[in-house]
Coordinates of C-alpha atoms and ligand atoms in Angstrom, one line a residue:
Chain A
M1 CA 0.2 -0.3 -0.1
K2 CA 0.9 3.9 -0.4
R3 CA 1.8 5.2 3.3
R4 CA 0.9 9.1 3.4
I5 CA 3.7 10.6 5.6
G6 CA 0.7 13.3 6.0
S7 CA -1.7 11.0 7.2
Q8 CA 1.5 9.8 10.4
I9 CA 1.8 13.1 10.9
M10 CA -2.2 14.2 11.2
A11 CA -2.8 11.6 13.3
S12 CA -0.4 12.8 16.3
I13 CA -2.2 16.8 15.7
L14 CA -5.9 15.1 15.0
V15 CA -5.5 13.1 18.2
N16 CA -2.7 14.4 20.6
S17 CA -5.5 18.5 19.8
I18 CA -7.8 18.7 18.0
Y19 CA -9.8 16.1 19.3
A20 CA -9.2 17.0 23.1
M21 CA -9.9 20.3 21.7
I22 CA -13.5 19.7 20.7
N23 CA -13.9 17.5 23.7
Y24 CA -12.3 19.8 26.1
P25 CA -13.2 23.0 25.3
V26 CA -11.9 24.3 28.3
V27 CA -7.8 23.4 27.2
L28 CA -8.5 26.4 24.3
I29 CA -7.0 28.9 27.6
N30 CA -5.4 26.6 29.4
T31 CA -1.8 27.2 28.0
L32 CA -2.2 31.1 28.1
L33 CA -2.9 31.0 31.5
A34 CA 1.0 30.9 33.0
P35 CA 2.2 33.5 30.8
L36 CA -0.3 35.9 30.9
A37 CA 0.0 35.6 34.8
I38 CA 4.0 36.6 34.8
L39 CA 3.7 38.9 32.5
A40 CA 0.7 41.1 34.0
V41 CA 2.9 40.5 37.6
V42 CA 6.0 42.1 35.5
T43 CA 4.1 44.9 34.2
F44 CA 2.5 46.2 36.9
A45 CA 5.3 45.7 39.4
S46 CA 7.4 47.8 36.3
K47 CA 4.5 50.2 36.1
G48 CA 4.6 49.2 32.8
A49 CA 8.2 49.8 31.6
L50 CA 9.5 46.3 31.5
L51 CA 5.6 45.3 29.4
P52 CA 7.3 44.6 25.8
V53 CA 10.1 42.5 27.1
A54 CA 6.8 40.7 28.8
A55 CA 5.1 40.4 26.1
V56 CA 8.4 38.7 24.1
G57 CA 9.3 36.9 27.2
A58 CA 5.5 35.1 27.0
L59 CA 6.1 34.0 23.5
I60 CA 9.5 32.4 24.8
M61 CA 7.5 30.7 27.8
S62 CA 5.0 29.5 25.6
M63 CA 7.1 27.7 23.3
V64 CA 9.1 26.6 25.9
S65 CA 5.6 24.8 27.3
S66 CA 4.9 23.5 24.6
G67 CA 8.0 20.7 25.5
T68 CA 6.7 19.8 28.9
S69 CA 2.9 19.8 27.6
L70 CA 4.7 17.1 25.2
Q71 CA 6.9 15.4 27.9
Q72 CA 3.5 15.3 29.5
D73 CA 1.3 14.2 26.6
L74 CA 3.6 11.7 25.9
S75 CA 4.4 9.7 28.7
H76 CA 0.3 9.3 29.4
L77 CA -0.6 8.1 26.3
K78 CA 3.4 5.8 26.5
N79 CA 2.2 4.8 30.4
D80 CA -1.5 4.9 30.3
M81 CA -2.8 3.9 27.7
R82 CA -0.1 2.3 26.1
L83 CA 0.2 3.7 22.8
Q84 CA 3.6 4.4 21.8
D85 CA 4.3 0.7 22.2
M86 CA 1.6 0.7 19.5
I87 CA 2.7 3.7 16.8
V88 CA 6.5 1.9 18.4
S89 CA 5.4 -1.5 16.5
S90 CA 3.5 0.7 13.1
P91 CA 5.3 2.6 10.4
T92 CA 5.4 4.8 12.0
T93 CA 8.7 6.2 12.6
S94 CA 10.4 8.3 15.7
L95 CA 10.9 11.0 14.4
I96 CA 7.4 11.6 11.8
Y97 CA 5.8 10.7 15.3
I98 CA 8.2 13.7 17.1
I99 CA 6.7 16.1 14.3
G100 CA 3.6 15.2 14.3
M101 CA 2.8 16.2 18.2
A102 CA 5.3 19.5 18.4
L103 CA 2.7 20.4 16.0
S104 CA -0.1 19.2 17.6
E105 CA 0.9 21.4 21.0
I106 CA 1.8 24.0 18.0
V107 CA -2.0 23.8 17.2
Y108 CA -2.8 23.4 20.9
S109 CA -1.6 26.5 21.4
I110 CA -2.8 28.6 19.0
P111 CA -5.5 30.4 20.8
T112 CA -2.5 31.8 23.6
L113 CA 0.4 32.5 20.1
A114 CA -3.1 34.5 18.7
F115 CA -2.9 36.6 22.3
L116 CA 0.5 36.9 22.5
I117 CA 1.4 38.2 18.9
V118 CA -0.8 40.2 18.6
L119 CA 0.4 41.7 22.3
N120 CA 3.5 41.6 20.4
L121 CA 2.8 43.5 17.3
I122 CA 0.9 46.2 19.8
F123 CA 3.6 46.6 22.4
V124 CA 6.9 46.0 21.2
K125 CA 8.4 48.1 19.0
T126 CA 10.9 46.5 16.3
T127 CA 13.0 46.3 12.3
I128 CA 11.4 43.5 10.0
T129 CA 14.4 41.8 10.6
G130 CA 14.0 42.1 14.0
G131 CA 10.4 40.7 14.1
F132 CA 12.5 37.7 11.6
I133 CA 14.8 37.5 13.8
I134 CA 12.3 36.8 16.6
F135 CA 10.4 34.5 14.8
M136 CA 13.8 31.7 13.9
D137 CA 14.9 32.8 18.0
M138 CA 10.5 31.5 18.5
A139 CA 11.6 28.3 15.9
T140 CA 15.0 27.5 18.3
I141 CA 13.6 27.6 21.6
F142 CA 11.0 25.6 20.2
T143 CA 12.5 23.1 18.7
F144 CA 15.1 23.0 21.5
S145 CA 11.8 22.8 24.0
I146 CA 10.3 19.8 22.2
S147 CA 13.4 17.8 21.3
L148 CA 13.9 17.7 25.1
G149 CA 10.4 16.5 25.8
F150 CA 10.4 13.8 23.8
F151 CA 13.7 12.7 24.8
L152 CA 12.4 12.7 29.1
S153 CA 9.2 11.3 27.6
T154 CA 11.0 8.4 26.8
F155 CA 12.4 7.6 30.2
T156 CA 9.8 8.0 31.8
S157 CA 7.5 5.5 34.1
D158 CA 4.6 6.7 34.8
I159 CA 3.2 9.6 35.3
I160 CA 4.1 11.4 37.4
Q161 CA 7.7 11.1 37.5
S162 CA 6.6 13.0 34.3
W163 CA 5.2 15.5 36.6
G164 CA 8.1 16.1 37.9
F165 CA 10.2 17.0 34.6
S166 CA 7.6 19.2 34.1
G167 CA 7.7 20.7 37.8
I168 CA 11.2 21.2 37.5
L169 CA 12.0 22.3 33.8
S170 CA 9.4 24.8 34.1
P171 CA 10.3 27.6 36.7
L172 CA 14.5 26.6 35.9
L173 CA 13.4 27.6 31.8
T174 CA 10.8 29.7 31.9
T175 CA 10.3 32.2 34.8
I176 CA 13.8 32.3 36.6
P177 CA 16.3 33.1 33.7
P178 CA 16.3 36.8 32.1
V179 CA 12.7 35.3 30.2
Y180 CA 10.3 38.2 31.2
Y181 CA 13.0 41.1 32.8
P182 CA 16.5 41.9 31.2
I183 CA 19.5 40.5 31.9
T184 CA 21.1 43.0 33.1
Y185 CA 18.7 44.0 36.0
I186 CA 21.4 40.4 37.2
P187 CA 24.2 41.4 39.3
F188 CA 27.3 39.9 39.1
P189 CA 28.7 37.4 39.7
Y190 CA 25.1 35.3 39.3
R191 CA 24.3 37.2 36.6
Y192 CA 26.8 33.7 35.3
L193 CA 23.9 31.3 36.2
A194 CA 21.5 32.7 34.1
Y195 CA 23.4 31.5 31.4
L196 CA 23.1 27.9 32.5
S197 CA 19.6 28.2 31.3
P198 CA 19.3 28.2 26.9
T199 CA 15.7 30.2 27.0
T200 CA 18.8 32.9 28.5
Y201 CA 20.5 33.1 25.6
A202 CA 16.8 33.7 22.9
S203 CA 15.5 36.3 25.1
V204 CA 19.6 38.1 24.6
I205 CA 18.6 37.3 21.2
A206 CA 14.8 39.1 21.4
Q207 CA 15.7 41.8 23.8
S208 CA 18.3 42.9 21.5
Q209 CA 16.0 43.6 18.4
T210 CA 13.5 45.4 21.1
G211 CA 16.1 47.7 22.3
F212 CA 15.5 46.3 26.3
Y213 CA 19.8 45.3 25.6
D214 CA 22.8 45.3 23.8
P215 CA 24.8 42.6 24.5
G216 CA 27.1 43.9 21.0
A217 CA 28.0 42.4 17.4
E218 CA 29.6 39.4 19.5
G219 CA 27.9 38.6 21.3
F220 CA 24.9 38.2 19.4
V221 CA 26.4 36.2 17.5
V222 CA 27.8 34.0 20.3
S223 CA 24.0 33.4 21.7
W224 CA 23.1 31.9 18.5
I225 CA 25.9 29.9 18.6
V226 CA 25.0 28.6 21.7
L227 CA 22.0 28.3 21.2
L228 CA 21.7 26.6 18.0
A229 CA 24.5 24.4 19.2
V230 CA 22.4 22.6 22.5
T231 CA 19.8 22.5 19.6
A232 CA 21.5 20.4 17.9
I233 CA 22.1 17.9 20.4
L234 CA 18.8 18.0 22.0
T235 CA 18.0 17.2 18.5
Y236 CA 20.2 14.4 18.2
L237 CA 19.7 12.6 21.5
A238 CA 15.7 13.1 20.3
L239 CA 16.4 11.3 17.3
K240 CA 19.4 9.4 18.6
R241 CA 19.7 8.2 21.9
S242 CA 15.9 8.5 23.6
R243 CA 14.0 5.0 24.4
W244 CA 11.6 4.5 20.9
R245 CA 12.6 1.0 21.7
E246 CA 12.9 -0.2 25.2
I247 CA 16.1 -2.5 26.5
Chain B
M1 CA 4.0 -16.0 7.8
R2 CA 6.5 -17.6 9.6
I3 CA 7.5 -16.3 13.0
R4 CA 11.3 -17.7 13.9
T5 CA 12.9 -17.8 16.8
T6 CA 17.1 -18.5 17.8
G7 CA 18.4 -18.8 21.2
L8 CA 15.6 -15.9 22.4
S9 CA 16.6 -14.1 25.9
K10 CA 15.8 -12.0 27.6
T11 CA 17.0 -10.6 31.3
Y12 CA 15.7 -7.9 32.6
D13 CA 18.3 -5.2 35.0
R14 CA 21.1 -8.0 34.9
K15 CA 18.4 -11.0 36.8
N16 CA 14.9 -11.4 35.6
K17 CA 15.2 -14.5 33.4
A18 CA 12.7 -14.0 31.8
L19 CA 13.3 -15.7 28.6
E20 CA 15.8 -18.3 28.3
D21 CA 16.9 -19.6 25.0
L22 CA 14.0 -20.0 22.9
S23 CA 13.9 -21.4 19.2
I24 CA 10.6 -21.6 17.4
D25 CA 9.9 -22.4 13.5
L26 CA 6.6 -21.7 12.4
N27 CA 5.0 -21.3 8.9
M28 CA 1.5 -20.7 9.5
N29 CA -1.5 -18.8 8.6
G30 CA -4.3 -18.9 11.6
I31 CA -4.1 -18.1 15.5
F32 CA -0.3 -18.7 17.2
S33 CA -1.9 -19.5 20.8
I34 CA 0.4 -18.8 23.7
I35 CA 0.0 -20.1 27.1
G36 CA 1.7 -19.8 30.2
R37 CA 1.7 -18.9 33.6
N38 CA 1.7 -15.5 34.9
G39 CA 5.0 -14.3 34.9
A40 CA 5.8 -17.4 32.1
G41 CA 7.0 -14.7 30.0
K42 CA 4.3 -14.2 27.5
T43 CA 4.5 -10.6 27.1
T44 CA 8.6 -10.6 26.7
F45 CA 8.0 -13.1 23.8
V46 CA 5.9 -10.0 22.4
R47 CA 7.3 -7.1 23.0
I48 CA 10.5 -8.5 21.1
L49 CA 8.5 -10.4 18.5
S50 CA 7.4 -7.2 17.4
T51 CA 10.0 -4.4 17.8
E52 CA 9.5 -2.7 21.1
L53 CA 11.5 -4.6 22.9
L54 CA 15.5 -5.7 22.3
P55 CA 16.1 -8.9 23.0
T56 CA 19.5 -9.8 25.4
S57 CA 20.6 -12.2 22.8
G58 CA 19.3 -14.6 20.1
K59 CA 17.6 -13.3 17.1
G60 CA 13.8 -12.8 16.0
Y61 CA 11.9 -12.9 12.9
I62 CA 9.1 -11.7 11.3
N63 CA 8.9 -13.0 7.6
D64 CA 12.8 -13.5 7.5
A65 CA 13.6 -9.7 8.6
D66 CA 15.2 -9.5 11.5
V67 CA 13.2 -7.8 14.8
V68 CA 16.1 -6.1 15.5
E69 CA 18.3 -5.1 12.4
Q70 CA 15.4 -4.8 10.1
A71 CA 12.9 -2.8 12.6
E72 CA 11.7 -0.4 9.6
S73 CA 10.3 -2.9 7.5
V74 CA 9.0 -5.7 10.8
R75 CA 7.2 -2.4 11.2
R76 CA 5.1 -2.4 8.0
E77 CA 3.8 -6.1 8.1
I78 CA 2.6 -5.7 12.5
A79 CA 0.5 -4.8 14.2
V80 CA 0.0 -4.9 18.1
V81 CA -2.6 -4.6 21.0
P82 CA -0.3 -4.2 24.4
Q83 CA -1.0 -6.3 27.1
E84 CA -2.8 -2.8 29.4
A85 CA -3.6 -0.5 25.7
R86 CA -7.2 1.0 26.1
P87 CA -8.8 3.0 23.8
L88 CA -8.5 7.1 23.8
P89 CA -11.3 8.0 26.5
W90 CA -11.5 11.3 24.5
L91 CA -11.7 10.1 21.6
T92 CA -14.5 8.0 19.7
P93 CA -14.9 4.5 19.1
L94 CA -14.1 5.4 15.0
Q95 CA -12.0 8.2 15.9
T96 CA -9.8 5.1 17.6
V97 CA -9.6 3.2 14.8
S98 CA -9.3 5.6 12.0
S99 CA -6.4 7.9 14.0
Y100 CA -4.5 4.8 13.9
L101 CA -4.9 3.6 10.3
M102 CA -3.7 7.3 9.4
W103 CA -0.7 6.1 12.0
R104 CA -0.2 3.5 9.8
G105 CA -0.1 5.6 6.9
Y106 CA -3.7 5.7 5.7
S107 CA -5.1 8.5 3.8
Y108 CA -8.4 10.4 6.3
R109 CA -10.7 9.2 3.8
E110 CA -9.6 5.6 3.4
A111 CA -9.1 5.5 7.5
N112 CA -12.0 5.9 7.7
E113 CA -14.4 4.2 5.6
K114 CA -12.1 0.8 6.9
G115 CA -12.9 2.7 9.8
K116 CA -16.7 2.3 9.4
E117 CA -16.8 -1.0 8.3
A118 CA -14.4 -2.6 11.0
L119 CA -16.9 -0.7 14.1
R120 CA -20.1 -2.5 12.1
E121 CA -18.1 -5.9 12.0
L122 CA -18.0 -5.2 15.3
G123 CA -21.3 -4.5 16.3
L124 CA -20.3 -0.5 17.6
E125 CA -22.6 1.4 15.1
G126 CA -24.8 3.4 17.0
K127 CA -21.5 4.1 19.1
E128 CA -19.4 6.0 16.8
G129 CA -20.2 8.9 17.6
E130 CA -20.3 8.0 21.4
K131 CA -16.7 8.7 23.7
S132 CA -15.0 4.8 24.5
R133 CA -15.2 6.6 28.2
K134 CA -18.6 5.4 28.3
L135 CA -17.8 1.2 26.6
S136 CA -17.9 -1.6 29.0
G137 CA -14.6 -3.3 29.2
G138 CA -15.7 -5.8 26.9
Q139 CA -16.5 -3.2 24.1
K140 CA -13.4 -1.2 25.1
R141 CA -11.4 -4.4 24.3
K142 CA -12.8 -5.6 21.2
L143 CA -12.5 -2.1 20.0
M144 CA -8.5 -2.2 20.1
V145 CA -8.3 -5.2 18.2
A146 CA -10.4 -4.5 15.1
T147 CA -8.4 -1.5 15.1
V148 CA -6.2 -3.1 14.7
I149 CA -7.3 -6.0 12.9
S150 CA -8.7 -3.3 10.1
S151 CA -4.9 -2.6 9.5
E152 CA -2.9 -4.4 6.6
A153 CA -0.7 -6.0 8.9
P154 CA -0.2 -9.3 7.7
V155 CA 1.6 -10.3 11.1
V156 CA -1.1 -9.4 14.5
F157 CA 0.3 -9.4 17.5
L158 CA -2.9 -9.1 21.1
D159 CA -1.2 -9.7 24.2
E160 CA -4.5 -11.7 26.7
P161 CA -7.3 -9.2 24.7
T162 CA -10.1 -11.2 26.1
T163 CA -8.3 -11.9 30.1
G164 CA -10.7 -10.2 31.8
L165 CA -13.7 -10.2 30.4
D166 CA -16.8 -12.6 31.1
Y167 CA -17.4 -15.9 28.6
L168 CA -19.9 -14.1 26.8
S169 CA -17.9 -11.0 25.9
R170 CA -15.1 -13.9 24.8
K171 CA -16.5 -15.4 23.0
E172 CA -17.3 -12.7 20.9
L173 CA -13.9 -12.1 20.7
W174 CA -13.1 -15.4 19.9
Q175 CA -15.7 -15.3 16.8
L176 CA -14.3 -12.5 15.4
L177 CA -10.9 -13.3 15.6
S178 CA -11.6 -17.1 13.8
K179 CA -13.3 -14.8 11.1
M180 CA -10.7 -12.5 10.4
K181 CA -7.1 -15.4 10.6
R182 CA -7.3 -16.3 6.4
D183 CA -4.3 -15.3 5.4
R184 CA -3.0 -14.0 8.3
L185 CA -1.0 -14.8 11.1
I186 CA -2.3 -13.9 14.8
I187 CA -0.2 -14.4 17.7
L188 CA -1.9 -14.0 21.3
T189 CA -1.7 -14.6 24.4
T190 CA -3.8 -15.6 27.1
H191 CA -4.2 -17.5 30.3
Y192 CA -7.5 -19.0 29.9
L193 CA -6.4 -22.5 27.8
E194 CA -9.7 -23.2 26.8
E195 CA -9.1 -20.0 24.9
A196 CA -6.1 -21.5 23.1
E197 CA -7.3 -24.5 22.4
I198 CA -10.6 -23.5 20.8
L199 CA -9.3 -20.6 19.0
G200 CA -4.7 -22.4 18.8
D201 CA -4.0 -23.4 15.0
Q202 CA -0.3 -24.2 16.6
I203 CA 0.1 -23.8 20.6
M204 CA 3.3 -22.8 22.3
I205 CA 3.9 -23.7 26.3
L206 CA 5.9 -20.8 28.2
D207 CA 7.3 -21.7 31.8
K208 CA 9.1 -19.4 33.7
G209 CA 10.4 -17.9 30.5
K210 CA 11.6 -22.1 28.9
L211 CA 9.5 -23.6 26.2
V212 CA 7.7 -26.5 27.1
D213 CA 6.5 -27.6 23.8
I214 CA 4.9 -26.2 20.4
G215 CA 2.8 -28.1 18.2
G216 CA -0.8 -28.3 17.2
I217 CA -3.2 -29.5 20.1
E218 CA -3.1 -33.9 18.3
D219 CA 0.8 -33.3 18.4
L220 CA 0.6 -31.7 22.3
R221 CA -2.0 -34.8 22.9
S222 CA 0.0 -37.2 21.7
K223 CA 2.6 -36.4 23.4
V224 CA 1.3 -35.9 27.1
K225 CA 1.2 -39.9 28.8
L226 CA -2.9 -39.7 29.6
P227 CA -4.2 -38.5 26.9
Y228 CA -7.6 -39.5 27.6
V229 CA -10.1 -39.0 30.1
L230 CA -13.3 -41.0 31.1
K231 CA -16.0 -39.5 33.3
V232 CA -18.1 -41.6 35.9
Y233 CA -20.7 -40.6 37.0
S234 CA -21.9 -43.4 39.8
E235 CA -21.4 -43.8 43.8
N236 CA -20.3 -47.5 43.1
F237 CA -17.4 -46.9 41.0
K238 CA -14.0 -47.4 42.7
I239 CA -10.4 -47.9 40.8
S240 CA -6.8 -48.9 41.8
E241 CA -4.8 -46.0 40.8
D242 CA -2.4 -48.4 38.0
E243 CA -1.0 -46.4 35.1
V244 CA -4.0 -43.7 35.2
Q245 CA -4.9 -41.3 37.6
V246 CA -8.0 -40.8 38.9
H247 CA -9.5 -37.5 40.7
P248 CA -12.6 -37.7 42.5
V249 CA -15.0 -34.8 41.2
S250 CA -17.7 -36.1 44.0
E251 CA -19.8 -38.3 45.7
K252 CA -21.6 -39.5 41.9
E253 CA -18.8 -38.3 39.6
T254 CA -15.2 -39.6 38.4
F255 CA -12.9 -38.4 36.2
V256 CA -10.2 -41.1 35.6
Y257 CA -7.0 -40.2 33.1
G258 CA -5.1 -43.1 30.9
S259 CA -3.7 -44.0 27.7
A260 CA -6.7 -45.1 25.0
A261 CA -5.4 -48.9 25.6
K262 CA -6.2 -48.3 29.1
I263 CA -9.2 -46.3 29.5
Y264 CA -11.1 -48.4 26.6
G265 CA -9.9 -51.6 28.6
L266 CA -12.2 -50.0 30.8
V267 CA -15.3 -49.6 28.9
P268 CA -16.8 -53.3 29.4
Y269 CA -16.6 -53.0 33.3
L270 CA -18.9 -49.7 33.2
V271 CA -21.1 -51.1 30.4
T272 CA -21.8 -55.2 32.4
N273 CA -22.8 -52.7 36.0
K274 CA -24.7 -50.2 34.0
M275 CA -22.8 -47.1 34.7
K276 CA -23.4 -43.8 33.1
F277 CA -20.0 -42.6 31.7
T278 CA -18.5 -41.0 29.1
V279 CA -14.4 -41.0 27.0
E280 CA -13.3 -38.2 26.2
E281 CA -9.6 -36.6 24.3
A282 CA -7.7 -34.7 27.7
S283 CA -8.8 -31.0 27.5
L284 CA -5.5 -28.6 26.8
T285 CA -6.0 -27.8 30.8
S286 CA -4.9 -31.3 31.6
I287 CA -2.5 -31.7 28.8
F288 CA -0.2 -28.5 30.2
E289 CA -0.9 -29.9 34.1
Q290 CA 0.6 -33.0 33.0
Y291 CA 3.6 -31.0 31.0
L292 CA 4.0 -28.7 34.2
G293 CA 2.9 -31.0 36.9
N294 CA 1.3 -30.7 39.9
E295 CA 3.0 -27.7 40.5
E296 CA -0.1 -25.5 41.0
E297 CA -1.3 -28.1 43.3
E298 CA 2.0 -27.9 45.2
K299 CA 2.1 -24.3 45.2
E300 CA -1.3 -24.2 47.2
N301 CA -0.9 -27.2 49.9
E302 CA 2.6 -24.6 50.3
E303 CA 0.1 -21.7 51.7
K304 CA -2.1 -23.6 53.1
N305 CA 0.5 -24.7 55.5
W306 CA 1.9 -21.3 55.9
Ligands
ADP401 N1 10.2 -4.5 32.0 C1 10.7 -5.0 33.7 N2 11.5 -5.3 34.2 C2 11.7 -6.2 34.9 N3 11.3 -7.4 34.6 C3 10.5 -7.8 33.8 C4 9.7 -6.6 33.6 N4 8.9 -6.7 32.6 C5 8.6 -8.6 33.2 N5 9.2 -8.9 34.1 C6 9.8 -9.5 34.6 O1 9.7 -10.8 33.6 C7 9.0 -12.2 34.0 C8 8.6 -11.9 32.3 O2 7.3 -11.5 32.4 P1 6.2 -11.2 31.4 O3 6.9 -11.5 30.3 O4 5.3 -9.7 31.5 O5 5.0 -12.6 32.0 P2 4.1 -13.0 31.2 O6 3.2 -12.0 29.5 O7 3.7 -14.2 31.2 O8 3.0 -12.9 32.8 C9 8.0 -12.0 35.1 O9 9.0 -12.8 36.1 C10 8.5 -10.7 35.4 O10 8.1 -9.8 36.9
MG402 MG1 1.6 -10.7 29.7

């Protein structure tokens, strides 16, 4: 028979987002709450000064959340439903499964993304090139978090463990690092710690395009190199070292 | 279809031997039934052959493709319902079948058409649009089986699909399987021996990870010492245990296991004394017990003493 890769990808999107959204419409706002809450706090606390930073930050958080919720969804489908066993033993490869599931997380957060993008268009001032750079930045951090989520999910054996992973990752990657505020707000030597998180580099790149932080040409390039390298390593791990077949 | 293993072994966590040196070679269509107690290694066998789990050593082949080295081509040929698989509660039965078919590469339209057909086959027609969480336990299991069986895969693995179902639901599933087994190989694990006896064209007995025997029910029966059972319904029936095994079932009912010669030798005596009786071939349950000895009883006794 002729196998359609498009169908294989669509199956993941239907099952993990579209059917779920139709069934529980409340999930439509599910992904909006966390970024919006921090955005509000930062905006009020800074008397509005940091709204543009936080608006971009909320987008970064939303990208990272796609990865952590992917990790939870996949762990649930794998451990509670045994769906992953059925997929592993079918013509769907791990790459096709990741792509489909990653897209399903995007579809799932369309309402949130739409809201945040409008917010950014209104409050964030940048050039066309800047807009393009921010888009590439988001796409990269999305790839990073999706790969991380997939990689971790293949190692979980129950859902509680998977909650543990997301409970740790979410604050470490989005709340604590300078995602919602400029990195210059962190005094030395603590600022070095911030560089442990890949989201810091994504945030430096975004903030450089909105005029809130100037890393210099060198800092800009280095941020890209680190972000791309970390993303490449995780994508490699997700595709080659995840536990698709059990040992 | 061909399923073959050579020296297949699996040791979990370096100490727990779940499969030991299993070598089989079957070239067949129909139902290949794997029986054995809990922990015998049935699921481990299924998961290795269906490319979900790596063996510790040895080889497995589906239609001559290596399940480790050529997993991608094996995966195009197989479909699996894992032991604890359930339909996703937020999907309707139709969505359950069609999404699985889409994962196998069918177009949305083909998947829906085949899905509807499968549900008609199952008698779930009216429930197409209801959420799977509203189905009964039996319907959920049948739905999972129908999901993989509606695919094109010529080799289908079903790991204990009937465990926990009531007798009627099991019978309905048996009918479905009998209908679907033509032109494909269905590998079915179960711990209901009557199920393996009714469905299994070939039967493999596993115990503690080792192959006990493999063959058709007739082959297995021909290898045990007591392939016949005489059931006598009379209070006055007495017999000494000489080359036969006697199981008093109740005051009025006695089962005697023995060879054909021995059992038929008793018939004239029963006829003369006007006792009611039947002679049957030993069931798979009795064959299984003879193969594995009376460990079960010993264990029970141990537990009682404890
Ligand atoms: N993932 C696992 N890790 C460790 N031991 C396991 C695992 N899966 C099964 N076992 C052990 O392997 C043996 C065989 O199990 P299994 O193949 O599930 O048997 P069955 O399906 O016949 O009940 C059992 O002793 C079981 O405890
Ligand atoms: Mg099992």
